[in-house]
Amino acid sequence: MPEFEPKIVAFCCRYCAYTAADLAGSMRLQYSPNIRVVEMPCSGTIEHGLILNAFEKGVDGVYIAGCNLGDCHFLKGNVRAIKRVAAVKKILDEIGLGGQRLEFFHIPASEGTKFAKVANEMTERIRQLGPSPLNKNAAGNAQKEGGQTV
Amino acid sequence: MIVAQQKPISEIAQMISDCKKVLFLGCAGCVTVCLSGGEKETDVLASAIRIKRTLENNPLEATTFTCTRQCDPEYIAGIDNLVKDVDAIVSLACGVGVQYLAERFMDKWVVPAMDTKFAGGSVVHGLWEEKCGLCGECILHRTGGICPIIRCSKSILNGPCGGSQYGKCEINKDIDCAWQLIYDRMKALGKLDKLMEIQPLKDWSKSRDGGPRKSIREDVMIDE
């Protein structure tokens, strides 16, 4: 049986993690092809409903990547995102999907290597957890090298 | 505003466990302001329960809508078409909204998603506190704008009592003694003599002791 290839959405702040993704590309770094990057104006624009919506659509994992503490372009957006992620983790635990499928990471714009490391770490974590019970295409994804379909 | 808090998701899910199609109805009034039952919270709750039910192999068709106010018949009249096909309505309004829905939609199972807590206001974003005891006859003009009915743990009208120590209430050191606050404020205003005036007994029949209350303003009532 082919190995399960998780489908992960990474909501990335444009001032840090998204720029770090660009840097990772410029540095020709190899990282997991399982992540789908969504550019956000700030990690603080993430909403509880948006995260749950992603899980409802069948993604196996979600992470939000924002600036280091004290570095937010909008001062406290990353602090708000951390609190929201904690609240949604609690909801995921309560409804049985599991809070481990969701995480927050600090990825500064200058750290392309950290972007690649986080993508690999999260992919490995979700691979260990297995496909989300809401992912109807989990079996199909395995053959598509990283799950090219949504 | 009326301050309410959402019940645990599992408790709400249990109330509608045998329903296949459910309307989650938010309220754009007080519960939106206290961030517990507005449009966002309604979508999050519906989404969470949809996921929970899918995991339990008992899929739920959940629709969402947020009324301007659930405590006004004219606003809930507008959702008749949304209610028609559902097995149940989960109301994210205060207890008033739930009852208005139950009265209008007699054949529907209407359940509360909230625990209605108190009449209060916000201290900072994310923190609300009780401020009004809804006693039916305001006495704030005699107590320096501080309500002893709700902010004094005993609701006494001639405090402070013996449980007041260093400005705090004996039941919890985080609760200010309302009567200490009243005394301090009246003193600062130079109105301590007002506290010495003899007051008649408070008429509690104007509060809950008189049974469910009504408020009427005939000049704005629309004739049949």
Tab-separated table of C-alpha atoms in Angstrom:
chain	number	residue	atom	x	y	z
A	1	MET	CA	0.000	0.000	0.000
A	2	PRO	CA	1.458	3.398	-0.975
A	3	GLU	CA	2.486	5.692	1.852
A	4	PHE	CA	-0.107	8.267	2.864
A	5	GLU	CA	0.723	11.738	1.544
A	6	PRO	CA	-0.871	14.371	3.770
A	7	LYS	CA	-2.532	17.483	2.450
A	8	ILE	CA	-1.552	20.451	4.606
A	9	VAL	CA	-2.559	24.101	4.387
A	10	ALA	CA	-0.006	26.661	5.592
A	11	PHE	CA	-1.454	30.096	6.259
A	12	CYS	CA	1.619	32.327	6.001
A	13	CYS	CA	2.061	35.952	6.991
A	14	ARG	CA	3.373	37.916	4.010
A	15	TYR	CA	5.880	39.814	6.151
A	16	CYS	CA	7.659	36.738	7.464
A	17	ALA	CA	6.783	33.139	6.612
A	18	TYR	CA	5.638	33.871	3.060
A	19	THR	CA	8.844	35.787	2.388
A	20	ALA	CA	10.766	32.928	4.027
A	21	ALA	CA	9.089	30.584	1.539
A	22	ASP	CA	10.413	32.780	-1.289
A	23	LEU	CA	13.847	32.648	0.278
A	24	ALA	CA	13.654	28.867	0.612
A	25	GLY	CA	12.931	28.775	-3.114
A	26	SER	CA	15.823	31.125	-3.947
A	27	MET	CA	18.099	28.966	-1.827
A	28	ARG	CA	16.955	25.937	-3.833
A	29	LEU	CA	15.946	24.175	-0.629
A	30	GLN	CA	14.012	20.956	-0.929
A	31	TYR	CA	10.966	20.709	1.313
A	32	SER	CA	7.826	18.687	1.524
A	33	PRO	CA	5.528	19.150	-1.477
A	34	ASN	CA	2.535	18.361	0.743
A	35	ILE	CA	1.944	21.910	1.891
A	36	ARG	CA	-0.301	24.445	0.194
A	37	VAL	CA	0.768	27.983	1.067
A	38	VAL	CA	-1.898	30.649	1.521
A	39	GLU	CA	-0.582	34.201	1.756
A	40	MET	CA	-2.106	36.217	4.593
A	41	PRO	CA	-1.735	39.975	5.179
A	42	CYS	CA	-0.789	39.068	8.774
A	43	SER	CA	-1.045	35.858	10.802
A	44	GLY	CA	-3.512	37.816	12.965
A	45	THR	CA	-6.049	37.781	10.134
A	46	ILE	CA	-6.635	34.072	10.694
A	47	GLU	CA	-10.117	33.279	11.968
A	48	HIS	CA	-11.438	30.257	13.844
A	49	GLY	CA	-13.961	29.616	11.072
A	50	LEU	CA	-11.328	29.629	8.319
A	51	ILE	CA	-9.299	26.919	10.043
A	52	LEU	CA	-12.355	24.749	10.680
A	53	ASN	CA	-13.463	25.295	7.101
A	54	ALA	CA	-10.138	23.944	5.832
A	55	PHE	CA	-10.564	20.813	7.957
A	56	GLU	CA	-14.156	20.429	6.773
A	57	LYS	CA	-12.916	20.507	3.178
A	58	GLY	CA	-10.737	17.523	4.010
A	59	VAL	CA	-7.210	18.786	4.652
A	60	ASP	CA	-5.163	16.593	7.000
A	61	GLY	CA	-3.333	19.383	8.779
A	62	VAL	CA	-3.202	23.156	9.057
A	63	TYR	CA	-0.529	25.478	10.339
A	64	ILE	CA	-0.323	29.188	10.734
A	65	ALA	CA	3.102	30.779	10.393
A	66	GLY	CA	3.743	34.241	11.767
A	67	CYS	CA	6.520	36.550	12.877
A	68	ASN	CA	8.611	36.168	16.008
A	69	LEU	CA	7.117	37.726	19.122
A	70	GLY	CA	7.731	41.465	19.054
A	71	ASP	CA	8.349	41.512	15.285
A	72	CYS	CA	4.758	41.679	14.004
A	73	HIS	CA	4.311	44.379	11.349
A	74	PHE	CA	0.937	45.113	12.950
A	75	LEU	CA	2.376	44.874	16.482
A	76	LYS	CA	0.212	42.097	17.960
A	77	GLY	CA	-1.206	40.088	15.065
A	78	ASN	CA	0.940	37.052	15.820
A	79	VAL	CA	-0.070	37.117	19.506
A	80	ARG	CA	-3.734	37.088	18.458
A	81	ALA	CA	-3.100	34.254	16.011
A	82	ILE	CA	-1.453	32.158	18.743
A	83	LYS	CA	-4.502	32.614	20.978
A	84	ARG	CA	-6.914	31.731	18.177
A	85	VAL	CA	-4.937	28.628	17.251
A	86	ALA	CA	-5.050	27.541	20.907
A	87	ALA	CA	-8.837	28.050	20.944
A	88	VAL	CA	-9.355	26.057	17.740
A	89	LYS	CA	-7.047	23.273	19.008
A	90	LYS	CA	-9.409	23.002	21.973
A	91	ILE	CA	-12.425	22.758	19.647
A	92	LEU	CA	-10.680	20.096	17.531
A	93	ASP	CA	-9.936	18.065	20.649
A	94	GLU	CA	-13.531	18.411	21.824
A	95	ILE	CA	-15.054	17.249	18.532
A	96	GLY	CA	-12.640	14.344	18.171
A	97	LEU	CA	-10.521	15.472	15.213
A	98	GLY	CA	-7.523	16.193	17.438
A	99	GLY	CA	-5.726	19.454	18.124
A	100	GLN	CA	-2.378	17.997	16.969
A	101	ARG	CA	-3.472	18.525	13.383
A	102	LEU	CA	-3.172	22.276	13.924
A	103	GLU	CA	-0.095	24.300	14.912
A	104	PHE	CA	1.390	27.776	15.034
A	105	PHE	CA	5.012	28.436	14.045
A	106	HIS	CA	7.235	31.500	14.159
A	107	ILE	CA	9.129	31.785	10.856
A	108	PRO	CA	11.071	35.048	10.317
A	109	ALA	CA	11.494	36.307	6.741
A	110	SER	CA	15.242	35.674	6.855
A	111	GLU	CA	14.903	31.975	7.697
A	112	GLY	CA	14.254	30.039	4.531
A	113	THR	CA	15.775	26.976	6.151
A	114	LYS	CA	13.289	27.167	9.019
A	115	PHE	CA	10.418	27.388	6.528
A	116	ALA	CA	11.619	24.183	4.894
A	117	LYS	CA	12.204	22.523	8.286
A	118	VAL	CA	8.703	23.391	9.529
A	119	ALA	CA	7.106	22.111	6.290
A	120	ASN	CA	8.950	18.806	6.687
A	121	GLU	CA	8.218	18.525	10.418
A	122	MET	CA	4.522	19.202	10.003
A	123	THR	CA	4.259	16.766	7.094
A	124	GLU	CA	5.929	14.091	9.201
A	125	ARG	CA	3.663	14.803	12.163
A	126	ILE	CA	0.508	14.527	10.046
A	127	ARG	CA	1.840	11.436	8.304
A	128	GLN	CA	2.208	9.822	11.723
A	129	LEU	CA	-1.344	10.847	12.662
A	130	GLY	CA	-2.717	9.407	9.425
A	131	PRO	CA	-5.321	10.882	7.103
A	132	SER	CA	-8.062	13.087	8.501
A	133	PRO	CA	-11.326	11.133	8.707
A	134	LEU	CA	-12.813	13.995	6.676
A	135	ASN	CA	-10.321	13.540	3.825
A	136	LYS	CA	-12.292	11.543	1.303
A	137	ASN	CA	-9.392	11.406	-1.168
A	138	ALA	CA	-6.730	10.203	1.257
A	139	ALA	CA	-6.172	6.947	-0.624
A	140	GLY	CA	-6.042	8.713	-3.996
A	141	ASN	CA	-3.523	11.266	-2.782
A	142	ALA	CA	-0.947	8.640	-2.037
A	143	GLN	CA	-0.527	7.857	-5.700
A	144	LYS	CA	-0.309	11.488	-6.693
A	145	GLU	CA	2.957	12.292	-4.972
A	146	GLY	CA	1.869	14.875	-2.480
A	147	GLY	CA	-1.781	14.976	-3.359
A	148	GLN	CA	-2.127	17.413	-6.201
A	149	THR	CA	-5.906	17.480	-5.967
A	150	VAL	CA	-7.906	19.464	-3.447
B	1	MET	CA	-26.176	44.195	27.203
B	2	ILE	CA	-27.242	40.654	27.987
B	3	VAL	CA	-24.094	38.587	28.411
B	4	ALA	CA	-24.225	34.927	27.435
B	5	GLN	CA	-21.686	32.131	27.100
B	6	GLN	CA	-21.773	29.218	24.719
B	7	LYS	CA	-22.466	25.785	26.188
B	8	PRO	CA	-19.903	23.017	25.579
B	9	ILE	CA	-20.087	21.740	21.986
B	10	SER	CA	-20.750	18.180	23.142
B	11	GLU	CA	-23.767	19.350	25.145
B	12	ILE	CA	-25.253	21.201	22.170
B	13	ALA	CA	-24.518	18.259	19.863
B	14	GLN	CA	-26.322	15.940	22.262
B	15	MET	CA	-29.512	18.066	22.083
B	16	ILE	CA	-29.707	17.586	18.314
B	17	SER	CA	-28.204	14.112	18.027
B	18	ASP	CA	-31.340	12.687	16.380
B	19	CYS	CA	-31.785	15.573	13.917
B	20	LYS	CA	-30.576	15.401	10.313
B	21	LYS	CA	-31.086	18.998	9.221
B	22	VAL	CA	-30.555	21.873	11.612
B	23	LEU	CA	-30.602	25.660	11.410
B	24	PHE	CA	-27.970	27.403	13.554
B	25	LEU	CA	-29.415	30.824	14.230
B	26	GLY	CA	-27.199	33.622	15.520
B	27	CYS	CA	-28.324	36.975	16.841
B	28	ALA	CA	-26.796	40.309	15.838
B	29	GLY	CA	-27.779	41.892	19.164
B	30	CYS	CA	-26.145	41.569	22.580
B	31	VAL	CA	-24.563	38.143	21.935
B	32	THR	CA	-22.702	39.520	18.938
B	33	VAL	CA	-21.264	42.273	21.103
B	34	CYS	CA	-20.231	39.811	23.814
B	35	LEU	CA	-18.685	37.605	21.108
B	36	SER	CA	-20.668	34.486	21.894
B	37	GLY	CA	-23.533	34.169	19.416
B	38	GLY	CA	-22.927	36.433	16.422
B	39	GLU	CA	-22.328	35.501	12.801
B	40	LYS	CA	-18.756	34.284	13.340
B	41	GLU	CA	-19.572	32.207	16.402
B	42	THR	CA	-22.595	30.713	14.612
B	43	ASP	CA	-20.464	29.594	11.656
B	44	VAL	CA	-17.794	28.150	13.963
B	45	LEU	CA	-20.332	26.192	16.021
B	46	ALA	CA	-22.100	24.845	12.926
B	47	SER	CA	-18.784	23.842	11.405
B	48	ALA	CA	-17.588	22.139	14.608
B	49	ILE	CA	-20.799	20.150	15.018
B	50	ARG	CA	-20.835	19.194	11.317
B	51	ILE	CA	-17.298	17.794	11.699
B	52	LYS	CA	-18.206	16.011	14.947
B	53	ARG	CA	-21.249	14.386	13.356
B	54	THR	CA	-19.290	13.312	10.269
B	55	LEU	CA	-16.700	11.662	12.531
B	56	GLU	CA	-19.518	9.876	14.338
B	57	ASN	CA	-20.875	8.605	11.016
B	58	ASN	CA	-24.089	10.524	11.534
B	59	PRO	CA	-23.781	13.402	9.044
B	60	LEU	CA	-25.586	16.636	9.767
B	61	GLU	CA	-26.889	19.136	7.258
B	62	ALA	CA	-26.374	22.437	9.005
B	63	THR	CA	-27.358	25.840	7.691
B	64	THR	CA	-26.568	29.132	9.357
B	65	PHE	CA	-28.193	32.529	9.554
B	66	THR	CA	-27.912	35.512	11.858
B	67	CYS	CA	-31.026	37.545	12.701
B	68	THR	CA	-30.869	41.259	13.396
B	69	ARG	CA	-32.467	40.411	16.755
B	70	GLN	CA	-34.157	37.244	17.934
B	71	CYS	CA	-36.104	39.144	20.596
B	72	ASP	CA	-38.256	40.994	18.028
B	73	PRO	CA	-41.045	39.123	16.211
B	74	GLU	CA	-40.532	41.215	13.061
B	75	TYR	CA	-36.997	39.889	12.622
B	76	ILE	CA	-37.739	36.220	13.211
B	77	ALA	CA	-40.734	36.431	10.871
B	78	GLY	CA	-38.189	36.813	8.085
B	79	ILE	CA	-36.691	33.355	8.600
B	80	ASP	CA	-39.861	31.326	8.008
B	81	ASN	CA	-38.468	29.940	4.744
B	82	LEU	CA	-35.218	28.832	6.428
B	83	VAL	CA	-37.070	27.022	9.194
B	84	LYS	CA	-39.532	25.184	6.954
B	85	ASP	CA	-37.423	22.106	6.202
B	86	VAL	CA	-35.272	21.759	9.327
B	87	ASP	CA	-35.694	19.247	12.150
B	88	ALA	CA	-34.408	21.658	14.779
B	89	ILE	CA	-33.223	25.207	15.404
B	90	VAL	CA	-30.144	25.843	17.529
B	91	SER	CA	-30.434	29.383	18.842
B	92	LEU	CA	-27.284	31.288	19.721
B	93	ALA	CA	-29.307	34.110	21.257
B	94	CYS	CA	-29.994	34.659	24.946
B	95	GLY	CA	-32.912	32.869	26.592
B	96	VAL	CA	-35.267	35.517	25.238
B	97	GLY	CA	-34.483	34.667	21.629
B	98	VAL	CA	-34.900	30.941	22.218
B	99	GLN	CA	-38.391	31.527	23.631
B	100	TYR	CA	-39.460	33.832	20.800
B	101	LEU	CA	-38.400	31.157	18.318
B	102	ALA	CA	-40.190	28.402	20.235
B	103	GLU	CA	-43.367	30.507	20.294
B	104	ARG	CA	-43.278	31.302	16.582
B	105	PHE	CA	-42.239	27.862	15.349
B	106	MET	CA	-44.508	25.691	17.485
B	107	ASP	CA	-43.793	22.484	15.551
B	108	LYS	CA	-40.002	22.815	15.672
B	109	TRP	CA	-37.491	21.564	18.220
B	110	VAL	CA	-35.769	24.745	19.416
B	111	VAL	CA	-32.673	24.350	21.601
B	112	PRO	CA	-30.387	26.850	23.341
B	113	ALA	CA	-26.691	26.931	22.474
B	114	MET	CA	-26.045	29.495	25.186
B	115	ASP	CA	-26.138	29.910	28.929
B	116	THR	CA	-27.506	33.392	29.530
B	117	LYS	CA	-25.457	34.895	32.340
B	118	PHE	CA	-26.197	38.493	33.256
B	119	ALA	CA	-26.780	42.117	32.297
B	120	GLY	CA	-23.393	43.748	32.121
B	121	GLY	CA	-20.707	45.427	30.109
B	122	SER	CA	-17.167	44.867	28.899
B	123	VAL	CA	-14.142	45.699	31.042
B	124	VAL	CA	-11.606	45.023	28.296
B	125	HIS	CA	-11.915	43.107	25.024
B	126	GLY	CA	-12.848	39.567	26.011
B	127	LEU	CA	-13.915	40.266	29.599
B	128	TRP	CA	-17.452	41.135	30.681
B	129	GLU	CA	-18.816	41.837	34.128
B	130	GLU	CA	-22.215	41.973	35.753
B	131	LYS	CA	-23.388	45.498	36.471
B	132	CYS	CA	-27.179	45.593	36.739
B	133	GLY	CA	-29.484	43.523	38.930
B	134	LEU	CA	-32.585	44.368	36.854
B	135	CYS	CA	-34.404	45.200	40.093
B	136	GLY	CA	-37.016	47.342	38.364
B	137	GLU	CA	-36.451	50.523	40.372
B	138	CYS	CA	-33.049	52.136	39.959
B	139	ILE	CA	-31.334	53.592	43.025
B	140	LEU	CA	-28.004	54.502	41.431
B	141	HIS	CA	-28.642	58.225	42.103
B	142	ARG	CA	-28.437	57.426	45.811
B	143	THR	CA	-25.380	55.202	45.643
B	144	GLY	CA	-22.890	57.191	43.600
B	145	GLY	CA	-23.534	55.290	40.377
B	146	ILE	CA	-22.546	51.960	41.937
B	147	CYS	CA	-25.244	49.292	42.151
B	148	PRO	CA	-25.396	47.536	45.525
B	149	ILE	CA	-28.162	45.210	44.315
B	150	ILE	CA	-25.835	43.296	42.012
B	151	ARG	CA	-22.334	44.350	43.012
B	152	CYS	CA	-22.813	43.606	46.697
B	153	SER	CA	-22.788	39.848	47.189
B	154	LYS	CA	-25.649	40.161	49.671
B	155	SER	CA	-27.527	42.851	47.698
B	156	ILE	CA	-27.849	44.799	50.930
B	157	LEU	CA	-29.030	48.400	50.919
B	158	ASN	CA	-27.331	49.528	54.114
B	159	GLY	CA	-23.794	48.289	53.765
B	160	PRO	CA	-21.017	47.683	54.182
B	161	CYS	CA	-21.538	44.543	56.212
B	162	GLY	CA	-19.078	42.916	58.622
B	163	GLY	CA	-17.602	40.878	55.778
B	164	SER	CA	-16.041	43.931	54.157
B	165	GLN	CA	-12.292	44.006	54.750
B	166	TYR	CA	-9.753	46.360	53.202
B	167	GLY	CA	-12.287	47.250	50.509
B	168	LYS	CA	-12.840	43.643	49.487
B	169	CYS	CA	-15.788	41.292	49.911
B	170	GLU	CA	-15.439	38.315	52.236
B	171	ILE	CA	-16.633	35.850	49.636
B	172	ASN	CA	-13.688	36.518	47.304
B	173	LYS	CA	-10.689	38.796	47.622
B	174	ASP	CA	-11.020	39.706	43.941
B	175	ILE	CA	-14.468	41.219	44.480
B	176	ASP	CA	-14.596	44.836	45.568
B	177	CYS	CA	-16.939	45.649	48.415
B	178	ALA	CA	-19.656	47.624	46.584
B	179	TRP	CA	-20.518	49.580	49.720
B	180	GLN	CA	-16.883	50.575	50.247
B	181	LEU	CA	-16.858	51.826	46.649
B	182	ILE	CA	-20.133	53.687	47.263
B	183	TYR	CA	-18.803	55.289	50.442
B	184	ASP	CA	-15.522	56.312	48.799
B	185	ARG	CA	-17.255	57.807	45.791
B	186	MET	CA	-19.871	59.684	47.796
B	187	LYS	CA	-17.096	61.033	49.993
B	188	ALA	CA	-15.117	62.178	46.952
B	189	LEU	CA	-18.236	63.884	45.608
B	190	GLY	CA	-18.867	65.556	48.963
B	191	LYS	CA	-22.241	63.899	49.205
B	192	LEU	CA	-21.832	61.660	52.252
B	193	ASP	CA	-24.880	63.315	53.805
B	194	LYS	CA	-27.003	61.665	51.107
B	195	LEU	CA	-26.129	58.292	52.591
B	196	MET	CA	-27.544	59.422	55.922
B	197	GLU	CA	-31.014	60.061	54.489
B	198	ILE	CA	-33.605	57.578	55.683
B	199	GLN	CA	-34.960	55.602	52.753
B	200	PRO	CA	-38.269	53.757	52.554
B	201	LEU	CA	-38.193	49.998	52.177
B	202	LYS	CA	-37.345	48.906	48.659
B	203	ASP	CA	-40.376	47.658	46.771
B	204	TRP	CA	-39.187	44.258	45.579
B	205	SER	CA	-42.513	43.608	43.855
B	206	LYS	CA	-41.082	45.725	41.024
B	207	SER	CA	-38.297	43.148	40.721
B	208	ARG	CA	-38.720	39.397	40.131
B	209	ASP	CA	-40.718	39.088	43.346
B	210	GLY	CA	-43.699	40.504	41.455
B	211	GLY	CA	-43.591	37.714	38.864
B	212	PRO	CA	-42.759	38.103	35.162
B	213	ARG	CA	-42.781	41.781	34.233
B	214	LYS	CA	-44.039	43.788	31.290
B	215	SER	CA	-43.097	47.246	30.111
B	216	ILE	CA	-45.668	49.230	28.174
B	217	ARG	CA	-45.459	52.442	26.174
B	218	GLU	CA	-48.919	53.074	24.830
B	219	ASP	CA	-48.029	56.096	22.703
B	220	VAL	CA	-45.920	53.988	20.367
B	221	MET	CA	-48.287	51.036	20.145
B	222	ILE	CA	-49.756	50.519	16.706
B	223	ASP	CA	-53.556	50.305	16.716
B	224	GLU	CA	-55.210	47.214	15.309
